[in-house]
Short mmCIF file of C-alpha atoms in Angstrom, two decimals:
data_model
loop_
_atom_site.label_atom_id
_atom_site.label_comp_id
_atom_site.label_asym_id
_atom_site.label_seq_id
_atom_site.Cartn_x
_atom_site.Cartn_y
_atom_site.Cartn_z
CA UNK N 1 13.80 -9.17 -41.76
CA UNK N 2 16.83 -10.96 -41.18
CA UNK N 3 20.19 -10.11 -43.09
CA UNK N 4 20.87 -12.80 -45.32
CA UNK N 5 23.68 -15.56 -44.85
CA UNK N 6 24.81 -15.36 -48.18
CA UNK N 7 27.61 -13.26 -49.21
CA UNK N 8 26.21 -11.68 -51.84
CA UNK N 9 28.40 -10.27 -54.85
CA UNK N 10 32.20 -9.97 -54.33
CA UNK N 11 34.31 -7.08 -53.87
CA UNK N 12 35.60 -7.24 -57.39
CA UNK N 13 32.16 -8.54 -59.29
CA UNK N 14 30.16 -5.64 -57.37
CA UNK N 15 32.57 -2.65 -59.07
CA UNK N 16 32.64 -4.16 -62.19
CA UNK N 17 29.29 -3.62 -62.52
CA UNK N 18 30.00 0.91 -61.99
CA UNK N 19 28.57 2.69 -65.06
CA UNK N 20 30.91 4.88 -66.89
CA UNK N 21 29.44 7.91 -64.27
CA UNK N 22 29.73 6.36 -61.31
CA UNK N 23 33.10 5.41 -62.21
CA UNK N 24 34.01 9.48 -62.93
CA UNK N 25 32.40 10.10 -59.56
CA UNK N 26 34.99 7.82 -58.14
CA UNK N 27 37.54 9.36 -59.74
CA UNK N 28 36.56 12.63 -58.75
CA UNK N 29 36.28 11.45 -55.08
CA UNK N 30 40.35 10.82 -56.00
CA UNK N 31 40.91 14.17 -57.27
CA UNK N 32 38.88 16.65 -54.91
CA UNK N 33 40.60 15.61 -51.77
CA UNK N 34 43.62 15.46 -53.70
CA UNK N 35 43.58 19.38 -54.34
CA UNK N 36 41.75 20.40 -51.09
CA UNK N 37 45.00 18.45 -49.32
CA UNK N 38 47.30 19.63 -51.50
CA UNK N 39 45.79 23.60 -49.13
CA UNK N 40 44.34 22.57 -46.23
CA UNK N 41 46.39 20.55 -44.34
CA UNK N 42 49.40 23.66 -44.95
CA UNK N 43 46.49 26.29 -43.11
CA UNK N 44 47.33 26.88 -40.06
CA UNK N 45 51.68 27.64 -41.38
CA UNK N 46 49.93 29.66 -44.53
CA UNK N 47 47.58 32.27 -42.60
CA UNK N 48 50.09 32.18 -39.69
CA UNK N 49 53.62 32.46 -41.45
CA UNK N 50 52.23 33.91 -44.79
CA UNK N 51 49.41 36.46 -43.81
CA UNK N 52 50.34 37.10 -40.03
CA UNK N 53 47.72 35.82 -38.13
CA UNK N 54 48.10 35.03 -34.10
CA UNK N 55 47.90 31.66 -33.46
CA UNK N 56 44.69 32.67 -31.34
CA UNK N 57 43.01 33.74 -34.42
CA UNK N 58 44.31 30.65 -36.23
CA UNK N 59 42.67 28.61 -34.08
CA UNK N 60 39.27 29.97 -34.05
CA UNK N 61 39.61 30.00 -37.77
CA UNK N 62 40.22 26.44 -38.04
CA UNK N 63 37.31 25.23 -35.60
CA UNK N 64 34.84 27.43 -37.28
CA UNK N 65 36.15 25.76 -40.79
CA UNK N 66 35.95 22.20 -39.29
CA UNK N 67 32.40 22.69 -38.04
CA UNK N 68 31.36 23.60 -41.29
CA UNK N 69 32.85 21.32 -43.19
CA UNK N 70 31.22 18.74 -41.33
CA UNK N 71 27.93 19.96 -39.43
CA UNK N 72 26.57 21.17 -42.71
CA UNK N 73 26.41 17.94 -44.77
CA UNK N 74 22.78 18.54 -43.22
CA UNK N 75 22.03 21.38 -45.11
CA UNK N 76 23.73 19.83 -48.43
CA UNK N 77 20.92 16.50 -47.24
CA UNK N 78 18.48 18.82 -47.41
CA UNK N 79 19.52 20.89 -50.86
CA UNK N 80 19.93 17.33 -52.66
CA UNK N 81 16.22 16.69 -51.96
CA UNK N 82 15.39 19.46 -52.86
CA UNK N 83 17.06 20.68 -55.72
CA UNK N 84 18.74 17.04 -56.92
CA UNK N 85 22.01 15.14 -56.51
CA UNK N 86 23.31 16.46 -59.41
CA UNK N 87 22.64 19.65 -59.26
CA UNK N 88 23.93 20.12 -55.78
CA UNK N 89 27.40 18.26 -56.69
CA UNK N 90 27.79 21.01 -59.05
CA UNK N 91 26.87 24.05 -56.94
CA UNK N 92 28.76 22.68 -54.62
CA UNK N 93 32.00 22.56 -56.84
CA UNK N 94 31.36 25.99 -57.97
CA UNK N 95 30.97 27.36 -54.53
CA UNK N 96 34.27 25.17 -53.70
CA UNK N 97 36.19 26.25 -56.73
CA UNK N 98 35.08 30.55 -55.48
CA UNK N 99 36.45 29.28 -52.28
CA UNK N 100 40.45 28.18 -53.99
CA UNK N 101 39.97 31.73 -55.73
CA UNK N 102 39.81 33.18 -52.85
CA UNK N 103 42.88 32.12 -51.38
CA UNK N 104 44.93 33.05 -54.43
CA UNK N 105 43.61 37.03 -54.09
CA UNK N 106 44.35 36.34 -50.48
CA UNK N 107 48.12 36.58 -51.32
CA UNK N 108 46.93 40.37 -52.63
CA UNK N 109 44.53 40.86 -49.60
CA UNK N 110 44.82 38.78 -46.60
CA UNK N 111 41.49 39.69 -45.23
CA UNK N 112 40.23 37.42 -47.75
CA UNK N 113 41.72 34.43 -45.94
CA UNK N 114 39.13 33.83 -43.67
CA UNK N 115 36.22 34.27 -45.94
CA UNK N 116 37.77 32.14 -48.64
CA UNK N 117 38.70 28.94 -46.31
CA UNK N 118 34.88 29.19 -45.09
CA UNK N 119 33.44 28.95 -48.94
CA UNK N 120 35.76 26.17 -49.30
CA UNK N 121 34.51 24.23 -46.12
CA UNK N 122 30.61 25.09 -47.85
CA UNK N 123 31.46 23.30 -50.87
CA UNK N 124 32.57 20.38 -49.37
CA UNK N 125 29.77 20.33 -46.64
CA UNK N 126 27.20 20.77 -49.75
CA UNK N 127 28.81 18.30 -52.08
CA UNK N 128 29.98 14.87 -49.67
CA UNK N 129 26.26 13.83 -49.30
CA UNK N 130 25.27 14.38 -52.67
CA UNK N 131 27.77 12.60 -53.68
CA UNK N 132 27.54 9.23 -51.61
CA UNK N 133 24.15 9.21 -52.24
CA UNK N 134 24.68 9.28 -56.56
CA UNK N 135 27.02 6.61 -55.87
CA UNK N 136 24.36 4.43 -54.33
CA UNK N 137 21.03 5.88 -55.73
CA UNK N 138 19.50 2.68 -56.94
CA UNK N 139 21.94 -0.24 -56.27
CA UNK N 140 20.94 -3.07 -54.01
CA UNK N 141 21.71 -3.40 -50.38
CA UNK N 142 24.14 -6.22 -51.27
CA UNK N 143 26.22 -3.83 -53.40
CA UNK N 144 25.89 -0.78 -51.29
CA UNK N 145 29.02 -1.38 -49.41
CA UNK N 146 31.47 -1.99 -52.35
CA UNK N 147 30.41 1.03 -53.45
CA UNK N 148 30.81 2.77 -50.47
CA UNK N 149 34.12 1.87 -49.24
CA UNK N 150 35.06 2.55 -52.78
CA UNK N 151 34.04 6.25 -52.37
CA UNK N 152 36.12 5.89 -49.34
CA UNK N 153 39.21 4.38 -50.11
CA UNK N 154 39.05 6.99 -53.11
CA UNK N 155 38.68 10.09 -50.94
CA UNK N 156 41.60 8.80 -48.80
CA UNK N 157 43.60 8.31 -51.36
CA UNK N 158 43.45 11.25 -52.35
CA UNK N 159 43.91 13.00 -48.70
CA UNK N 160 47.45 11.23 -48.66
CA UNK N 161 48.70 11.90 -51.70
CA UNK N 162 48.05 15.87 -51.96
CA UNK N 163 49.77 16.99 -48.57
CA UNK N 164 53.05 14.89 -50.55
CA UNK N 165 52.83 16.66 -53.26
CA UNK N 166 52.39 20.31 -52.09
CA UNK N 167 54.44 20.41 -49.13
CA UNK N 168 57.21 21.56 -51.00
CA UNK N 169 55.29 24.65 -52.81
CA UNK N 170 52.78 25.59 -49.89
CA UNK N 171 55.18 28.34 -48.70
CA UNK N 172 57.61 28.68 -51.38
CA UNK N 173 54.65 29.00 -54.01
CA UNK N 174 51.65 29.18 -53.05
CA UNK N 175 50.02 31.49 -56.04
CA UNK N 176 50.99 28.62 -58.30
CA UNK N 177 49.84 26.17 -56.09
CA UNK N 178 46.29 27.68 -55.57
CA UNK N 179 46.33 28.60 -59.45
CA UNK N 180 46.12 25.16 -59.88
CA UNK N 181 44.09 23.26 -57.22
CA UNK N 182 41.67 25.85 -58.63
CA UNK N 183 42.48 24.27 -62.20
CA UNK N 184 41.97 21.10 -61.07
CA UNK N 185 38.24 21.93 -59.52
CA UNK N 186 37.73 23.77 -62.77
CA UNK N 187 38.29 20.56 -64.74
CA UNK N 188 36.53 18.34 -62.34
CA UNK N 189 33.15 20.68 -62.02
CA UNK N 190 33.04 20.88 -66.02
CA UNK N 191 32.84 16.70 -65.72
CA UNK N 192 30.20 16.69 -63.54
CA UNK N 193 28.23 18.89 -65.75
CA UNK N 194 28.05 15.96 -68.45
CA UNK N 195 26.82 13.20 -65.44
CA UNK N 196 23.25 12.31 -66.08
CA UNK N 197 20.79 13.13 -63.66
CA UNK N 198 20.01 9.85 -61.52
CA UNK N 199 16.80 8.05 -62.76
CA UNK N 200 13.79 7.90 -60.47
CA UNK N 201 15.31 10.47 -58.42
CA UNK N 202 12.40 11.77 -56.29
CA UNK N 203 12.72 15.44 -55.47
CA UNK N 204 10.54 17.57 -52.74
CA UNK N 205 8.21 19.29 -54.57
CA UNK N 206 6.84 22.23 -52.45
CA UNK N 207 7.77 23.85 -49.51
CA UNK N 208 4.65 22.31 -47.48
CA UNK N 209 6.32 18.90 -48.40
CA UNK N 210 9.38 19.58 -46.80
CA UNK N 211 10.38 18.19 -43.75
CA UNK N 212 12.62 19.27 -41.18
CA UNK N 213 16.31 18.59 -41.50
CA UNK N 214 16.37 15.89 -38.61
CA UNK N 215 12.91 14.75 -39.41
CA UNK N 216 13.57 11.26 -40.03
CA UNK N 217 16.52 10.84 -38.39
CA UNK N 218 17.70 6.93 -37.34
CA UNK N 219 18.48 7.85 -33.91
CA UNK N 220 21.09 5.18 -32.74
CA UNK N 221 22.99 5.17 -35.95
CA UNK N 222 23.07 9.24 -35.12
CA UNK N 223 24.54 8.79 -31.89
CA UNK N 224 26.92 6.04 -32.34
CA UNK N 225 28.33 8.17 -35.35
CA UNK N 226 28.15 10.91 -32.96
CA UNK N 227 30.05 9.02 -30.41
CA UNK N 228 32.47 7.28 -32.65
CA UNK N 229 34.15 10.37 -34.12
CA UNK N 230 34.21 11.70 -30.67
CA UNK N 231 36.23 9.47 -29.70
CA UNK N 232 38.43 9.12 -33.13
CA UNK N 233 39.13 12.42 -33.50
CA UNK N 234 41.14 12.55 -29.38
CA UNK N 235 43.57 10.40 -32.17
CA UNK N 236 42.62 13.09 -35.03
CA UNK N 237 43.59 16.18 -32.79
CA UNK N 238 46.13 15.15 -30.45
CA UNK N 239 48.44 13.05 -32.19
CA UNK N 240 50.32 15.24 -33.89
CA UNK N 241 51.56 17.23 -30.46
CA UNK N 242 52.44 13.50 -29.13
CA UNK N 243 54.10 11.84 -32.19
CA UNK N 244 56.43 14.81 -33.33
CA UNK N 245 57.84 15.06 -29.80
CA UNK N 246 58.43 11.29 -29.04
CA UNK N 247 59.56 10.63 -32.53
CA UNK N 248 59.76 12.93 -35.39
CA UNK N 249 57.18 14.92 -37.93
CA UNK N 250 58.27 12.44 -40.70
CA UNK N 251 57.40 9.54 -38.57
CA UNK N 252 53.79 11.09 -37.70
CA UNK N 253 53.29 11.31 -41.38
CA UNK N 254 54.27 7.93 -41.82
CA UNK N 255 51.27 7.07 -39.26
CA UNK N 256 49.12 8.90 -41.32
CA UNK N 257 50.14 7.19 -44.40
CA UNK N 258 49.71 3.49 -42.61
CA UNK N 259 46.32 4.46 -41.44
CA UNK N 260 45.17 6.23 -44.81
CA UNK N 261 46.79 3.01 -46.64
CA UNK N 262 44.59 0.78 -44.27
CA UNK N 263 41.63 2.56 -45.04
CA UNK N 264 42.39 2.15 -48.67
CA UNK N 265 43.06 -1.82 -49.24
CA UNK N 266 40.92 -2.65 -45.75
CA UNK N 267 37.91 -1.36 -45.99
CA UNK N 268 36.75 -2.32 -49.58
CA UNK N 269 37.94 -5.93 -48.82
CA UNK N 270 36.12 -6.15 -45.51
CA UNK N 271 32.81 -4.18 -46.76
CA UNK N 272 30.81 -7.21 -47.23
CA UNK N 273 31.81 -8.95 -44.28
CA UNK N 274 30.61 -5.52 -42.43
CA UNK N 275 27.46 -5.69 -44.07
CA UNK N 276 26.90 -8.64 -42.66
CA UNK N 277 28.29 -8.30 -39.04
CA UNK N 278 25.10 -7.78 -36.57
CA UNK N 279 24.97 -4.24 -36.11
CA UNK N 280 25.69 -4.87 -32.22
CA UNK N 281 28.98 -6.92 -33.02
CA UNK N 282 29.82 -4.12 -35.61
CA UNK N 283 29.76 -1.39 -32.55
CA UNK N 284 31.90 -3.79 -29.96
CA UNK N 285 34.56 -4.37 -32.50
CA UNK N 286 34.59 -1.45 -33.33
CA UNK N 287 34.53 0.72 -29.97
CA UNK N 288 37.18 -2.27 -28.81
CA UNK N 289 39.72 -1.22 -31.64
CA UNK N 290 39.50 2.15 -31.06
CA UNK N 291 40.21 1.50 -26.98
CA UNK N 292 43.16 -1.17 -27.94
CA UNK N 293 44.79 1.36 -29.96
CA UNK N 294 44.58 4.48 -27.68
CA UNK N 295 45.26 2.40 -24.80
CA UNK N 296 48.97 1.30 -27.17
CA UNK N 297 49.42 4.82 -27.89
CA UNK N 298 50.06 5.39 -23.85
CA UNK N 299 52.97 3.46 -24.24
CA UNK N 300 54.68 6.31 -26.40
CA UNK N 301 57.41 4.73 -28.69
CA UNK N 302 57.75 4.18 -32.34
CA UNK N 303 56.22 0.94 -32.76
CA UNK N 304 53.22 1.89 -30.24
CA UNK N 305 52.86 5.18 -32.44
CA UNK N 306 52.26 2.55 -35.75
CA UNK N 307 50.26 -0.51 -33.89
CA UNK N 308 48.01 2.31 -32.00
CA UNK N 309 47.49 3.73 -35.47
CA UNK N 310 46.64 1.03 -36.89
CA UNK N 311 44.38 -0.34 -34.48
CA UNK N 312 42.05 3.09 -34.20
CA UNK N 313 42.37 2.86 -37.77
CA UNK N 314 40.63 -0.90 -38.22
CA UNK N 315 37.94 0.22 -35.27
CA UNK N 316 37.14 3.02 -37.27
CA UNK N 317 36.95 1.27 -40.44
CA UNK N 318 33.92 -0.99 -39.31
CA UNK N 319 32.84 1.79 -37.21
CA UNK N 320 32.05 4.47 -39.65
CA UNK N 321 30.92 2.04 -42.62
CA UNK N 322 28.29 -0.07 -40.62
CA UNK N 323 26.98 3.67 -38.72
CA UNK N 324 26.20 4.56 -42.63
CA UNK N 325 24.88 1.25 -43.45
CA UNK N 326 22.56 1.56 -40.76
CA UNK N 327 21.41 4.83 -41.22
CA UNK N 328 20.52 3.94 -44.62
CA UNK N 329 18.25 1.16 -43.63
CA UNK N 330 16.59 2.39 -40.65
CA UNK N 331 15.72 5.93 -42.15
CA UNK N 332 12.79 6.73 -44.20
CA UNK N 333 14.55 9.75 -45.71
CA UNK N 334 16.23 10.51 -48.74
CA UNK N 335 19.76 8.58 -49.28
CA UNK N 336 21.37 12.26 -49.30
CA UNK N 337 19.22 13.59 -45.86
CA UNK N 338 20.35 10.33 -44.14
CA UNK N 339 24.28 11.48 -45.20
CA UNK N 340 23.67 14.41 -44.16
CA UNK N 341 22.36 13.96 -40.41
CA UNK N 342 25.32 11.77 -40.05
CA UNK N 343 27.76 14.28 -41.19
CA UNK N 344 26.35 16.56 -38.70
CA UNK N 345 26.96 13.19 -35.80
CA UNK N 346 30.30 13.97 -37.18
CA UNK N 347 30.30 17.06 -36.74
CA UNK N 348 29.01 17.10 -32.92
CA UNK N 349 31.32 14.42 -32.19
CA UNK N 350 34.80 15.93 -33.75
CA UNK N 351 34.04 19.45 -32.60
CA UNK N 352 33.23 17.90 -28.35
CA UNK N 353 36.57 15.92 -28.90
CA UNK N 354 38.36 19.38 -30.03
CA UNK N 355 36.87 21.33 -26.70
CA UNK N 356 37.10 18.36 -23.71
CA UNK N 357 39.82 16.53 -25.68
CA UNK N 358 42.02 19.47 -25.54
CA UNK N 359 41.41 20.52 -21.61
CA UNK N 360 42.54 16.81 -20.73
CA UNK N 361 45.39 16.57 -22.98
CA UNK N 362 46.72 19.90 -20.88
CA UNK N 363 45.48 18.36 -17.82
CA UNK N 364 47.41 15.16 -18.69
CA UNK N 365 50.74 17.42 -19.76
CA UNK N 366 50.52 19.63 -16.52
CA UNK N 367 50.64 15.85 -14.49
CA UNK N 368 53.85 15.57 -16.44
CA UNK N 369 52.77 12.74 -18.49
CA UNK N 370 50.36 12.52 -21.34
CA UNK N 371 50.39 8.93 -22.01
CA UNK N 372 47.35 9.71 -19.37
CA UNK N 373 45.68 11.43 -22.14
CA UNK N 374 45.42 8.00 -24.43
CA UNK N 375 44.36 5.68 -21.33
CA UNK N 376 41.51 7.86 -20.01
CA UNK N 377 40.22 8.25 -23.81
CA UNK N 378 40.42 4.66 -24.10
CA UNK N 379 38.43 3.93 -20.58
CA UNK N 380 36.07 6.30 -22.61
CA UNK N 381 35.96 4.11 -25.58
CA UNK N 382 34.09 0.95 -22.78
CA UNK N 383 32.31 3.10 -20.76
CA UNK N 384 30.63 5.18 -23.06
CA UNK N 385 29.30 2.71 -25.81
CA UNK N 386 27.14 0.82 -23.53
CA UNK N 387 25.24 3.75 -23.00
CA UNK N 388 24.05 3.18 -26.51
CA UNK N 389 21.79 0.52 -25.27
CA UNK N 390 19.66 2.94 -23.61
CA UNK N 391 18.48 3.60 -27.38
CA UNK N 392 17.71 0.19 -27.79
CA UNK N 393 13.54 0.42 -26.62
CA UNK N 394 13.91 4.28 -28.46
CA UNK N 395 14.97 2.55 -31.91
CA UNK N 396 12.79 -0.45 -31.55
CA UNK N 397 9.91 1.68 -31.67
CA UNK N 398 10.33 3.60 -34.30
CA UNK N 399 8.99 1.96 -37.78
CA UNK N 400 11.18 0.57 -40.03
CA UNK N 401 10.84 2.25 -43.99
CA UNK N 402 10.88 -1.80 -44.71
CA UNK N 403 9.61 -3.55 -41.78
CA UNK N 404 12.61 -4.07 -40.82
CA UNK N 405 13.52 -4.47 -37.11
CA UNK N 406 16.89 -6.41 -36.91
CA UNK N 407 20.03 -4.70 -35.81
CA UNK N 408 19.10 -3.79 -32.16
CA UNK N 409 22.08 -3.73 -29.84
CA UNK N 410 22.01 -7.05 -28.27
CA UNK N 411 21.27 -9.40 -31.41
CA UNK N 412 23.29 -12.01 -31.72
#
């Protein structure tokens, strides 16, 4: 089947049809990464300044956390079908909110650190793909996007505004801080215990009937996800190191804010356009922002450090909406599994960047430049996609949920 020509419902006529829930679930998607920024991003200073920790430690720590937070959206796929969307949003809070309480008796017993910064990392793995999937359980394909990029531009939001408001407390205050992030989850987990359960919502019913957690799976969708935060996160990671000592910390944060501020007004604008772009397009314009702006980064001044931004930012926008969008359509599986296996693309993807990323960015030092670094990640960025197209016959093969067999690599 063909996508449509039409345009389908606009930005602004496809939210204004959110029911009062949906519309709480986007605010929440405000307000949860509001109070996991206003901790997180302060880690590695708070359990190396604070509790003591070697930077060693620190490290491990933090990659452990990150491949949690990510890999294990599979896992909360799996629970949603299982148990329900709702239901897994709010064990998922509660098992969040445990994790904030456990920071706060951390400033009593450091030990608890560790433990504490894991439970958080659950929660979120557990709740993101239950989430997503309430937001779109039941609205057309047309509308699917909107709603999407909403959830996006939501979560963003809220990732840029908490590190402003708790960087001056982190250190300073931190029991009051963590007294009330864990407030605020309080608060938002009672909400979600007055959303209604979604209607229809078809749960696995035995443990015969389950399936295995990458049973299912839409296999290029997978690995272009995969690839694409591979590639992202060499920006993700290594930035910060780059930025601070050509410019300043305060002008790396004002990358971060251009980028999250793209993310914000961009995507929801350009989500129906997306939905429309062949899925082949979708990946070249994509994998071609991402190697313009990593290529501009080389360059190493101020306005390269904004335009490179800016340009990964754009490639990732259509990158990591149309991987979802495919996913979605390809997969037989449960809206919530399908978030879920690509969380854990994320997941391979960010964590490969963290391990090979870092050995060339000290390769690319030791040569006594690493504007290397940003030009060999961007060769990366055209050699590797077309290796995508060896999934082409793969993909083709495998049935559509709806007959559907559009979207291979080389459509035009």
């Amino acid at each position: 089947m063909a996508e449509r020509p039409t345009g389908g419902p606009g930005l602004r006529a496809a939210l204004g049809t959110l029911s009062t829930p949906l519309r709480f679930l986007l605010l929440s998607s405000f307000l949860i990464p509001l109070g996991s920024f206003m901790v997180l991003p302060f880690m590695s200073v708070f359990l190396h300044e604070r509790l003591g920790m070697g930077l060693g430690t620190v490290g491990v720590v933090l990659a452990a956390a990150s491949l949690v937070q990510f890999s294990g959206g599979i896992a909360g796929g799996a629970l949603a079908e299982r148990i329900g969307l709702r239901r897994t949003m709010l064990w998922a809070l509660v098992v969040r909110t445990a994790g904030f309480v456990g920071l706060l008796l951390a400033l009593r017993w450091p030990p608890l650190a560790v433990g504490a910064l894991i439970l958080t990392c659950c929660g979120a793995a557990l709740y993101l793909p239950a989430n997503k999937a309430y937001l779109v359980h039941g609205v057309d394909e047309e509308r699917r996007p909107a709603f999407l990029s909403a959830g996006n531009a939501a979560l963003n939001a809220g990732m840029a505004v908490g590190p402003l408001v708790a960087g001056p407390f982190v250190l300073s205050s931190p029991g009051w801080l963590f007294v009330a992030v864990t407030a605020l989850f309080v608060l938002v987990t009672a909400g979600h215990t007055r959303l209604p359960a979604p209607s229809g919502e078809a749960l696995a019913e035995s443990d015969d009937g389950r399936q295995g957690l990458l049973s299912g799976v839409a296999l290029l969708p997978f690995v272009a996800n995969g690839l694409a935060f591979y590639l992202y996160f060499h920006f993700q990671h290594y930035l910060a190191v780059y930025a601070v000592e050509r410019a300043s910390s305060e002008f790396y944060s004002l990358v971060l804010l251009l980028c999250f501020a793209l993310v914000i007004v961009v995507q929801p604008l350009a989500s129906g356009a997306i939905r429309r772009m062949p899925y082949g397009l979708a990946l070249a314009v994509g994998f071609l922002g991402l190697a313009a702006g990593l290529a501009v980064l080389a360059v190493g001044n101020r306005p390269a450090l904004l335009a490179g931004g800016a340009l990964i930012t754009l490639g990732d926008i259509v990158l990591f909406l149309k991987n979802d969008l495919e996913a979605l359509r390809r997969s037989p599986r449960s809206d919530a599994v399908v978030f879920g296996q690509q969380r854990l693309a994320a997941g391979i993807g960010a964590c490969a960047s963290g391990v090979l990323g870092g050995q060339l960015y000290g390769a690319a030092e030791h040569a006594g430049d690493a504007g290397w670094f940003w030009l060999w990640a961007a060769a990366q960025c055209l050699l590797l996609p077309p290796l995508l197209v060896l999934l082409r016959r793969h993909a083709a093969d495998i049935p559509r949920p709806h007959g559907d067999t559009e979207g291979a690599l080389t459509r035009p």
